[in-house]
Short mmCIF file of C-alpha atoms and ligand atoms in Angstrom, two decimals:
data_model
loop_
_atom_site.label_atom_id
_atom_site.label_comp_id
_atom_site.label_asym_id
_atom_site.label_seq_id
_atom_site.Cartn_x
_atom_site.Cartn_y
_atom_site.Cartn_z
CA UNK V 895 -3.04 -11.68 13.94
CA UNK V 896 -4.11 -12.42 17.52
CA UNK V 897 -5.90 -9.59 19.37
CA UNK V 898 -6.78 -9.44 23.10
CA UNK V 899 -8.92 -7.00 24.95
CA UNK V 900 -6.31 -6.70 27.76
CA UNK V 901 -2.55 -7.33 26.87
CA UNK V 902 0.04 -7.35 29.69
CA UNK V 903 3.77 -7.28 29.01
CA UNK V 904 5.44 -8.97 32.00
CA UNK V 905 4.58 -12.10 33.71
CA UNK V 906 6.10 -11.06 37.12
CA UNK V 907 4.04 -10.28 40.19
CA UNK V 908 2.68 -6.93 39.00
CA UNK V 909 1.50 -8.44 35.64
CA UNK V 910 0.09 -11.46 36.82
CA UNK V 911 -1.72 -9.86 39.82
CA UNK V 912 -3.24 -7.31 37.37
CA UNK V 913 -4.40 -10.12 35.06
CA UNK V 914 -6.13 -11.91 37.99
CA UNK V 915 -7.77 -8.69 39.20
CA UNK V 916 -9.10 -7.78 35.77
CA UNK V 917 -10.55 -11.38 35.46
CA UNK V 918 -12.29 -11.06 38.79
CA UNK V 919 -14.09 -7.95 37.23
CA UNK V 920 -14.33 -8.69 33.67
CA UNK V 921 -15.56 -12.37 33.11
CA UNK V 922 -15.52 -12.32 29.42
CA UNK V 923 -12.79 -9.96 28.10
CA UNK V 924 -9.71 -11.85 26.61
CA UNK V 925 -6.48 -11.57 28.53
CA UNK V 926 -2.93 -12.53 27.68
CA UNK V 927 0.34 -11.99 29.53
CA UNK V 928 3.60 -11.85 27.42
CA UNK V 929 6.77 -12.87 29.22
CA UNK V 930 10.34 -13.43 27.54
CA UNK V 931 11.04 -16.08 30.29
CA UNK V 932 10.16 -19.51 29.94
CA UNK V 933 8.60 -19.85 33.25
CA UNK V 934 5.13 -18.89 34.92
CA UNK V 935 5.08 -16.58 37.79
CA UNK V 936 7.77 -17.40 40.47
CA UNK V 937 8.96 -15.38 43.44
CA UNK V 938 12.24 -13.55 43.02
CA UNK V 939 12.22 -12.89 46.65
CA UNK V 940 12.57 -16.64 47.30
CA UNK V 941 15.56 -16.95 44.73
CA UNK V 942 18.24 -16.35 47.48
CA UNK V 943 16.55 -18.84 49.69
CA UNK V 944 16.73 -21.41 46.88
CA UNK V 945 20.33 -20.64 46.40
CA UNK V 946 20.94 -21.46 50.05
CA UNK V 947 19.08 -24.82 49.87
CA UNK V 948 16.30 -23.41 52.18
CA UNK V 949 13.51 -24.25 49.67
CA UNK V 950 12.86 -26.42 46.41
CA UNK V 951 12.78 -25.46 42.95
CA UNK V 952 9.21 -26.20 42.78
CA UNK V 953 8.28 -23.86 45.92
CA UNK V 954 9.50 -20.91 43.96
CA UNK V 955 6.53 -21.15 41.72
CA UNK V 956 3.71 -19.10 43.30
CA UNK V 957 1.09 -19.92 40.72
CA UNK V 958 0.08 -23.39 39.65
CA UNK V 959 -0.02 -24.16 35.87
CA UNK V 960 -3.86 -24.74 36.08
CA UNK V 961 -4.36 -21.16 37.75
CA UNK V 962 -3.90 -19.59 34.36
CA UNK V 963 -6.30 -21.92 32.69
CA UNK V 964 -8.88 -21.83 35.26
CA UNK V 965 -9.08 -17.86 34.88
CA UNK V 966 -8.88 -18.22 31.04
CA UNK V 967 -5.63 -16.00 31.13
CA UNK V 968 -3.24 -17.03 28.10
CA UNK V 969 0.35 -17.15 29.18
CA UNK V 970 2.80 -16.56 26.16
CA UNK V 971 6.22 -17.45 27.39
CA UNK V 972 9.51 -17.10 25.42
CA UNK V 973 8.10 -14.20 23.76
CA UNK V 974 10.03 -10.90 23.75
CA UNK V 975 8.38 -7.63 22.90
CA UNK V 976 10.54 -5.43 20.73
CA UNK V 977 8.17 -2.50 19.79
CA UNK V 978 4.99 -1.05 21.02
CA UNK V 979 2.78 0.82 18.53
CA UNK V 980 0.19 2.77 20.55
CA UNK V 981 -1.52 4.34 17.67
CA UNK V 982 -2.11 1.03 15.80
CA UNK V 983 -2.48 -0.64 19.28
CA UNK V 984 0.07 -3.20 18.28
CA UNK V 985 2.84 -4.98 20.18
CA UNK V 986 5.69 -6.36 18.17
CA UNK V 987 7.61 -9.48 19.19
CA UNK V 988 10.90 -10.74 18.21
CA UNK V 989 9.79 -14.05 16.67
CA UNK V 990 6.26 -14.72 17.65
CA UNK V 991 4.49 -12.00 15.30
CA UNK V 992 2.34 -9.23 16.37
CA UNK V 993 -0.44 -9.02 18.89
CA UNK V 994 -3.29 -6.35 18.89
CA UNK V 995 -4.89 -4.98 22.03
CA UNK V 996 -7.74 -3.06 23.30
CA UNK V 997 -6.07 -2.09 26.74
CA UNK V 998 -2.19 -2.44 27.34
CA UNK V 999 -0.24 -3.00 30.65
CA UNK V 1000 3.54 -2.35 30.80
CA UNK V 1001 4.79 -4.45 33.71
CA UNK V 1002 8.30 -5.48 32.37
CA UNK V 1003 10.11 -4.91 35.61
CA UNK V 1004 13.91 -4.28 35.72
CA UNK V 1005 16.97 -5.89 34.37
CA UNK V 1006 20.33 -6.35 36.04
CA UNK V 1007 23.21 -3.66 35.46
CA UNK V 1008 26.10 -5.69 34.16
CA UNK V 1009 29.88 -4.65 34.86
CA UNK V 1010 31.25 -3.79 31.54
CA UNK V 1011 34.82 -4.26 32.39
CA UNK V 1012 37.76 -6.57 31.44
CA UNK V 1013 36.95 -10.18 32.25
CA UNK V 1014 33.04 -9.26 32.75
CA UNK V 1015 32.00 -11.91 30.53
CA UNK V 1016 33.89 -14.82 32.30
CA UNK V 1017 31.37 -17.55 33.21
CA UNK V 1018 32.11 -17.38 36.77
CA UNK V 1019 31.00 -13.63 36.93
CA UNK V 1020 27.30 -14.03 38.02
CA UNK V 1021 24.31 -12.07 38.48
CA UNK V 1022 20.95 -12.80 40.18
CA UNK V 1023 17.59 -11.63 38.75
CA UNK V 1024 15.96 -14.79 37.16
CA UNK V 1025 15.51 -18.42 38.07
CA UNK V 1026 18.07 -19.44 35.31
CA UNK V 1027 20.42 -17.08 36.94
CA UNK V 1028 20.15 -18.84 40.34
CA UNK V 1029 20.52 -22.21 38.74
CA UNK V 1030 23.76 -21.22 37.12
CA UNK V 1031 24.98 -19.60 40.39
CA UNK V 1032 24.24 -22.87 42.24
CA UNK V 1033 26.10 -25.01 39.77
CA UNK V 1034 29.35 -22.72 39.94
CA UNK V 1035 29.07 -22.10 43.69
CA UNK V 1036 29.10 -25.76 44.37
CA UNK V 1037 32.57 -26.15 42.77
CA UNK V 1038 33.95 -22.91 44.39
CA UNK V 1039 36.17 -22.36 47.55
CA UNK V 1040 36.72 -18.55 47.32
CA UNK V 1041 34.09 -15.83 46.37
CA UNK V 1042 34.03 -12.11 45.76
CA UNK V 1043 30.88 -10.04 46.10
CA UNK V 1044 30.67 -6.90 44.18
CA UNK V 1045 28.13 -4.17 45.34
CA UNK V 1046 26.80 -3.25 48.76
CA UNK V 1047 23.05 -3.26 48.08
CA UNK V 1048 20.61 -5.97 49.07
CA UNK V 1049 21.60 -8.28 46.29
CA UNK V 1050 25.21 -7.98 47.59
CA UNK V 1051 23.96 -8.76 51.02
CA UNK V 1052 21.99 -11.79 49.75
CA UNK V 1053 24.86 -13.25 47.70
CA UNK V 1054 27.45 -12.86 50.66
CA UNK V 1055 24.99 -14.53 52.94
CA UNK V 1056 24.66 -17.35 50.44
CA UNK V 1057 28.31 -17.94 49.81
CA UNK V 1058 29.02 -18.14 53.52
CA UNK V 1059 26.22 -20.53 54.31
CA UNK V 1060 27.77 -22.69 51.54
CA UNK V 1061 31.13 -22.53 53.30
CA UNK V 1062 32.87 -20.38 50.78
CA UNK V 1063 35.43 -17.88 51.85
CA UNK V 1064 33.90 -14.44 50.95
CA UNK V 1065 34.92 -11.05 50.30
CA UNK V 1066 32.70 -8.10 49.62
CA UNK V 1067 33.73 -5.26 47.83
CA UNK V 1068 31.86 -2.05 48.17
CA UNK V 1069 32.22 1.60 46.98
CA UNK V 1070 30.73 3.18 50.09
CA UNK V 1071 32.01 3.03 53.63
CA UNK V 1072 29.21 0.35 54.55
CA UNK V 1073 26.62 -1.71 53.14
CA UNK V 1074 23.57 -0.12 51.58
CA UNK V 1075 24.71 3.28 53.19
CA UNK V 1076 23.30 5.40 50.12
CA UNK V 1077 19.89 4.12 51.10
CA UNK V 1078 19.85 3.37 54.86
CA UNK V 1079 22.20 6.14 55.98
CA UNK V 1080 25.49 5.82 57.90
CA UNK V 1081 24.64 4.23 61.17
CA UNK V 1082 22.35 1.60 59.72
CA UNK V 1083 24.88 0.83 57.01
CA UNK V 1084 27.49 0.45 59.69
CA UNK V 1085 25.22 -2.10 61.75
CA UNK V 1086 24.58 -4.07 58.57
CA UNK V 1087 28.45 -4.31 57.84
CA UNK V 1088 28.92 -5.32 61.41
CA UNK V 1089 26.37 -8.18 61.23
CA UNK V 1090 27.96 -9.49 58.01
CA UNK V 1091 31.74 -9.32 59.20
CA UNK V 1092 30.64 -10.93 62.61
CA UNK V 1093 29.32 -13.80 60.50
CA UNK V 1094 32.51 -14.20 58.41
CA UNK V 1095 32.36 -11.86 55.42
CA UNK V 1096 35.60 -9.95 54.75
CA UNK V 1097 34.92 -6.49 53.89
CA UNK V 1098 36.90 -4.01 51.63
CA UNK V 1099 35.27 -0.61 51.52
CA UNK V 1100 35.89 2.35 49.41
CA UNK V 1101 36.94 0.11 46.49
CA UNK V 1102 35.73 -0.83 43.18
CA UNK V 1103 36.61 -3.67 40.69
CA UNK V 1104 38.94 -2.84 37.88
CA UNK V 1105 39.15 -6.11 36.17
CA UNK V 1106 38.22 -9.90 36.33
CA UNK V 1107 41.34 -11.91 35.76
CA UNK V 1108 41.40 -15.25 34.03
CA UNK V 1109 41.99 -17.02 30.70
CA UNK V 1110 38.82 -19.08 30.35
CA UNK V 1111 38.04 -19.32 34.06
CA UNK V 1112 37.91 -16.47 36.66
CA UNK V 1113 41.16 -16.61 39.00
CA UNK V 1114 41.00 -13.38 40.78
CA UNK V 1115 39.45 -10.01 41.01
CA UNK V 1116 41.56 -6.96 40.73
CA UNK V 1117 40.47 -3.76 42.56
CA UNK V 1118 41.18 -0.07 41.73
CA UNK V 1119 43.76 0.05 44.37
CA UNK V 1120 45.65 -2.60 42.51
CA UNK V 1121 45.22 -5.35 45.13
CA UNK V 1122 44.00 -8.75 43.74
CA UNK V 1123 41.66 -11.34 45.63
CA UNK V 1124 41.68 -14.83 44.65
CA UNK V 1125 38.14 -16.00 43.41
CA UNK V 1126 36.61 -18.77 41.75
CA UNK V 1127 33.21 -16.94 41.61
CA UNK V 1128 32.16 -13.35 41.67
CA UNK V 1129 28.70 -12.40 42.48
CA UNK V 1130 27.66 -8.95 41.23
CA UNK V 1131 24.82 -6.92 42.56
CA UNK V 1132 25.19 -3.27 41.22
CA UNK V 1133 21.48 -2.38 40.75
CA UNK V 1134 18.91 -2.77 38.07
CA UNK V 1135 18.01 -0.49 35.19
CA UNK V 1136 14.52 -0.09 33.46
CA UNK V 1137 14.68 -1.32 30.08
CA UNK V 1138 12.57 1.08 27.97
CA UNK V 1139 14.18 0.63 24.65
CA UNK V 1140 11.27 -1.35 23.16
CA UNK V 1141 9.05 1.63 24.10
CA UNK V 1142 10.98 4.14 21.82
CA UNK V 1143 8.45 5.78 19.41
CA UNK V 1144 5.62 4.45 21.52
CA UNK V 1145 4.52 7.98 22.45
CA UNK V 1146 4.66 7.03 26.20
CA UNK V 1147 6.34 9.54 28.61
CA UNK V 1148 9.54 8.04 29.84
CA UNK V 1149 11.94 9.28 32.28
CA UNK V 1150 13.71 6.76 34.31
CA UNK V 1151 10.70 4.31 34.18
CA UNK V 1152 7.41 4.72 32.26
CA UNK V 1153 5.63 7.74 33.70
CA UNK V 1154 2.11 7.26 35.19
CA UNK V 1155 -0.43 9.59 37.19
CA UNK V 1156 -1.64 8.39 40.46
CA UNK V 1157 -4.13 5.91 38.68
CA UNK V 1158 -1.08 4.18 37.23
CA UNK V 1159 -2.22 5.54 33.70
CA UNK V 1160 0.46 6.46 31.21
CA UNK V 1161 0.43 9.57 29.04
CA UNK V 1162 -1.26 7.51 26.26
CA UNK V 1163 -5.06 6.63 26.78
CA UNK V 1164 -5.67 2.97 27.24
CA UNK V 1165 -1.99 2.10 28.23
CA UNK V 1166 -1.14 1.56 32.00
CA UNK V 1167 2.24 0.76 33.74
CA UNK V 1168 2.91 -1.08 37.10
CA UNK V 1169 5.59 -2.55 39.26
CA UNK V 1170 9.43 -1.88 38.90
CA UNK V 1171 9.14 -0.28 35.59
CA UNK V 1172 6.53 2.30 36.75
CA UNK V 1173 7.56 5.91 37.73
CA UNK V 1174 4.21 6.72 39.54
CA UNK V 1175 2.84 10.02 40.93
CA UNK V 1176 2.56 9.85 44.64
CA UNK V 1177 0.05 12.42 45.73
CA UNK V 1178 1.36 12.23 49.33
CA UNK V 1179 4.81 13.30 48.49
CA UNK V 1180 3.58 15.09 45.35
CA UNK V 1181 6.57 13.49 43.36
CA UNK V 1182 7.22 10.77 40.91
CA UNK V 1183 9.08 7.71 41.83
CA UNK V 1184 9.85 4.15 41.32
CA UNK V 1185 10.24 1.42 43.90
CA UNK V 1186 11.91 -2.09 43.31
CA UNK V 1187 9.95 -4.33 45.75
CA UNK V 1188 7.49 -7.12 45.83
CA UNK V 1189 4.90 -5.66 47.86
CA UNK V 1190 4.74 -2.49 45.77
CA UNK V 1191 4.63 -4.42 42.56
CA UNK V 1192 1.87 -6.70 43.87
CA UNK V 1193 -0.40 -3.76 45.02
CA UNK V 1194 0.19 -1.78 42.04
CA UNK V 1195 -0.88 -4.83 39.95
CA UNK V 1196 -3.93 -4.92 42.08
CA UNK V 1197 -4.84 -1.32 41.55
CA UNK V 1198 -3.95 -1.08 37.90
CA UNK V 1199 -6.10 -4.29 37.39
CA UNK V 1200 -9.10 -2.73 38.92
CA UNK V 1201 -8.62 0.42 36.77
CA UNK V 1202 -8.03 -1.29 33.61
CA UNK V 1203 -11.39 -3.20 34.15
CA UNK V 1204 -13.22 0.16 34.52
CA UNK V 1205 -13.34 1.68 38.10
CA UNK V 1206 -10.97 4.46 38.98
CA UNK V 1207 -8.86 3.82 42.13
CA UNK V 1208 -5.79 5.85 43.36
CA UNK V 1209 -2.67 4.08 43.98
CA UNK V 1210 -1.35 4.59 47.48
CA UNK V 1211 2.06 3.35 48.47
CA UNK V 1212 2.22 0.70 51.19
CA UNK V 1213 5.62 -0.60 50.12
CA UNK V 1214 7.28 -3.15 52.46
CA UNK V 1215 10.49 -5.14 52.07
CA UNK V 1216 11.92 -7.47 54.66
CA UNK V 1217 14.84 -9.67 54.60
CA UNK V 1218 16.74 -11.98 57.20
CA UNK V 1219 20.51 -11.39 57.41
CA UNK V 1220 22.10 -14.07 59.29
CA UNK V 1221 19.10 -14.18 61.65
CA UNK V 1222 18.63 -10.46 62.01
CA UNK V 1223 15.39 -9.05 60.52
CA UNK V 1224 15.86 -6.00 58.14
CA UNK V 1225 12.80 -4.12 57.01
CA UNK V 1226 12.34 -1.26 54.69
CA UNK V 1227 8.80 0.43 54.85
CA UNK V 1228 7.25 3.02 52.71
CA UNK V 1229 9.33 5.39 50.63
CA UNK V 1230 13.13 5.29 51.01
CA UNK V 1231 13.88 8.76 49.58
CA UNK V 1232 15.64 11.44 51.64
CA UNK V 1233 15.87 15.01 50.60
CA UNK V 1234 15.95 18.38 51.93
CA UNK V 1235 12.29 17.95 52.92
CA UNK V 1236 12.83 14.87 54.82
CA UNK V 1237 13.51 14.77 58.71
CA UNK V 1238 15.55 11.68 59.92
CA UNK V 1239 15.08 10.37 63.38
CA UNK V 1240 17.30 7.37 64.69
CA UNK V 1241 15.84 5.08 67.35
CA UNK V 1242 18.48 2.48 68.92
CA UNK V 1243 22.11 2.41 68.03
CA UNK V 1244 24.78 0.49 66.35
CA UNK V 1245 26.16 -0.57 69.87
CA UNK V 1246 22.80 -2.05 70.87
CA UNK V 1247 22.54 -3.99 67.57
CA UNK V 1248 19.15 -2.60 66.59
CA UNK V 1249 18.40 0.54 64.95
CA UNK V 1250 15.43 2.11 63.36
CA UNK V 1251 15.91 5.07 61.01
CA UNK V 1252 12.41 6.88 60.59
CA UNK V 1253 11.73 9.42 57.77
CA UNK V 1254 9.16 12.17 58.15
CA UNK V 1255 7.84 14.75 55.86
CA UNK V 1256 5.87 17.60 57.13
CA UNK V 1257 5.66 15.57 60.47
CA UNK V 1258 4.03 12.54 58.62
CA UNK V 1259 5.97 9.29 58.84
CA UNK V 1260 6.72 8.35 55.20
CA UNK V 1261 9.37 5.64 55.36
CA UNK V 1262 11.56 3.77 57.68
CA UNK V 1263 14.60 1.13 57.86
CA UNK V 1264 14.55 -1.29 60.73
CA UNK V 1265 17.26 -3.38 61.87
CA UNK V 1266 16.32 -5.85 64.57
CA UNK V 1267 13.20 -4.10 65.50
CA UNK V 1268 10.40 -6.42 64.46
CA UNK V 1269 7.92 -5.05 66.96
CA UNK V 1270 8.09 -1.59 65.60
CA UNK V 1271 7.22 -2.98 61.95
CA UNK V 1272 3.49 -3.11 62.17
CA UNK V 1273 3.21 0.15 64.08
CA UNK V 1274 5.22 2.16 61.65
CA UNK V 1275 3.44 0.46 58.72
CA UNK V 1276 0.24 1.80 60.11
CA UNK V 1277 1.55 5.19 60.65
CA UNK V 1278 2.58 5.40 57.05
CA UNK V 1279 -0.73 4.06 55.78
CA UNK V 1280 -2.79 6.28 57.96
CA UNK V 1281 -0.70 9.39 57.18
CA UNK V 1282 -0.80 10.22 60.80
CA UNK V 1283 0.82 13.65 61.79
CA UNK V 1284 3.06 13.06 64.71
CA UNK V 1285 3.82 16.82 65.58
CA UNK V 1286 3.10 16.67 69.15
CA UNK V 1287 4.88 13.47 70.22
CA UNK V 1288 7.78 13.69 67.56
CA UNK V 1289 10.46 14.64 70.10
CA UNK V 1290 10.02 11.29 71.92
CA UNK V 1291 10.39 9.02 68.76
CA UNK V 1292 14.17 8.63 69.38
CA UNK V 1293 13.73 7.44 72.92
CA UNK V 1294 13.75 3.60 72.71
CA UNK V 1295 11.58 3.29 75.84
CA UNK V 1296 8.80 5.41 74.33
CA UNK V 1297 6.01 3.06 72.89
CA UNK V 1298 5.49 4.09 69.25
CA UNK V 1299 1.92 2.64 69.35
CA UNK V 1300 1.03 5.90 71.36
CA UNK V 1301 1.52 7.86 67.86
CA UNK V 1302 -1.33 5.87 66.21
C1 FAD T 1135 17.19 -11.99 43.97
C2 FAD T 1135 16.11 -11.03 44.27
C3 FAD T 1135 15.64 -11.06 45.52
C4 FAD T 1135 14.64 -9.96 46.01
N1 FAD T 1135 14.22 -9.94 47.17
C5 FAD T 1135 13.13 -9.21 47.46
C6 FAD T 1135 12.66 -9.16 48.92
O1 FAD T 1135 13.12 -9.96 49.74
N2 FAD T 1135 11.68 -8.37 49.15
C7 FAD T 1135 11.08 -7.43 48.21
O2 FAD T 1135 10.28 -6.67 48.52
N3 FAD T 1135 11.63 -7.36 47.01
C8 FAD T 1135 12.70 -8.21 46.42
N4 FAD T 1135 13.14 -8.21 45.32
C9 FAD T 1135 12.48 -7.36 44.23
C10 FAD T 1135 11.16 -7.93 43.81
O3 FAD T 1135 11.37 -9.25 43.41
C11 FAD T 1135 10.73 -7.02 42.40
O4 FAD T 1135 10.71 -5.66 42.86
C12 FAD T 1135 9.50 -7.44 41.80
O5 FAD T 1135 9.71 -8.90 41.56
C13 FAD T 1135 9.15 -6.63 40.52
O6 FAD T 1135 8.10 -7.24 40.08
P1 FAD T 1135 7.54 -6.84 38.59
O7 FAD T 1135 6.39 -7.56 38.27
O8 FAD T 1135 7.41 -5.25 38.57
O9 FAD T 1135 8.79 -7.20 37.62
P2 FAD T 1135 9.46 -8.57 37.37
O10 FAD T 1135 9.38 -9.45 38.48
O11 FAD T 1135 11.04 -8.18 36.99
O12 FAD T 1135 8.95 -9.11 35.95
C14 FAD T 1135 8.97 -8.44 34.82
C15 FAD T 1135 8.40 -9.49 33.65
O13 FAD T 1135 8.62 -8.79 32.44
C16 FAD T 1135 8.99 -9.71 31.51
N5 FAD T 1135 9.77 -8.91 30.58
C17 FAD T 1135 10.66 -7.95 30.65
N6 FAD T 1135 10.98 -7.32 29.53
C18 FAD T 1135 10.27 -8.00 28.50
C19 FAD T 1135 10.01 -7.92 27.07
N7 FAD T 1135 10.72 -6.87 26.46
N8 FAD T 1135 9.23 -8.74 26.58
C20 FAD T 1135 8.56 -9.62 27.18
N9 FAD T 1135 8.72 -9.80 28.51
C21 FAD T 1135 9.39 -9.01 29.15
C22 FAD T 1135 10.01 -10.64 32.36
O14 FAD T 1135 10.22 -11.78 31.53
C23 FAD T 1135 9.20 -10.81 33.55
O15 FAD T 1135 8.22 -11.76 33.26
C24 FAD T 1135 14.05 -9.44 44.86
C25 FAD T 1135 14.50 -9.12 43.52
C26 FAD T 1135 15.51 -10.07 43.26
C27 FAD T 1135 16.03 -10.24 41.79
#
């Protein structure tokens, strides 16, 4: 049986960054990354751009084949972990045997939620999480004239944009009143919807899909209202789930994800978690949460790598998410959660076509969503990072003429 000093489940940005950080601190320990995919690290963030032919397949790969060899990191592809035994310090795989470990990192990310409804297994009902998914969407999209997008989150936005760019008539079906409303609030949701409709997306709100209709091939999408929309492709983006089934009986504390403390250590000594799968303790908000974005996964990978190699560093959220929607910048900074302790201040308006929604807790800026406000991005990022108290000037934040840099 193979045994590694450091074993990492997940070859995404969290797992890969952790492996590289460990190697920079420990020159001799053996390191292996296990991934069920057949590829080395690629950028999921760039997948929609590849779908729109804005970049090549090769440019998705953000590590060279050689970079693993140079750092003496073993990459075990096409290897699916099915069990973790933390007492015997053993990881069981589907068909590649068992692996022993000294220290273990869980960085297995998220998996797409599938729509379990009639017709949901037709080949033209597509999802976007992996490189294989996007190759498949491309092939079907190139033969399509009419598309339906299901879901009002960022994957829905990316799919709708990609279909329009490929000259496909596109209808988006969303459950809420507007795009991403549950995360960005009503006004920002309205502005996002406006940007999409102005660029040709037909929007059907307050509706859900009841059925995908077609014998061997998708023909139309039936809504709960009974209406039918013709489609030869349906792109679905209804969120991700954290697959923790393989961690059953491992002794790890699991809620929505794998629970960690502020050092990204799990409840079992010698086992850490990072990236989308981690439900980590944030000392600032004094709460546990998980974030599904690249910058969070990357910085957690760095922190966890340092900690696994022997130093103890607290993880501090510096999450940032930025996409381009038909030429308009949309950014998400810090923590997205709004609860009874969150104060929400809006700056700008739907009418002006730019809007910031700034979130504060105890007069500290903890998060923000920004539409078409690129200049505010760095300032707000710094406010979040520095945990700046803005009590004295808080009342001015909503005034678009007030320079936010004065808060720093
Ligand atoms: C289409 C798309 C666009 C995105 N765009 C943006 C964006 O613009 N900005 C942004 O910030 N974020 C974006 N994201 C989110 C971002 O990509 C993720 O948050 C990030 O990739 C999470 O990294 P991770 O390393 O935690 O997990 P993942 O990237 O999900 O990697 C998980 C790894 O674990 C492996 N794995 C899972 N289960 C097992 C198992 N049982 N056995 C073995 N291996 C396993 C997988 O094969 C994979 O290698 C996007 C995501 C998608 C899908």
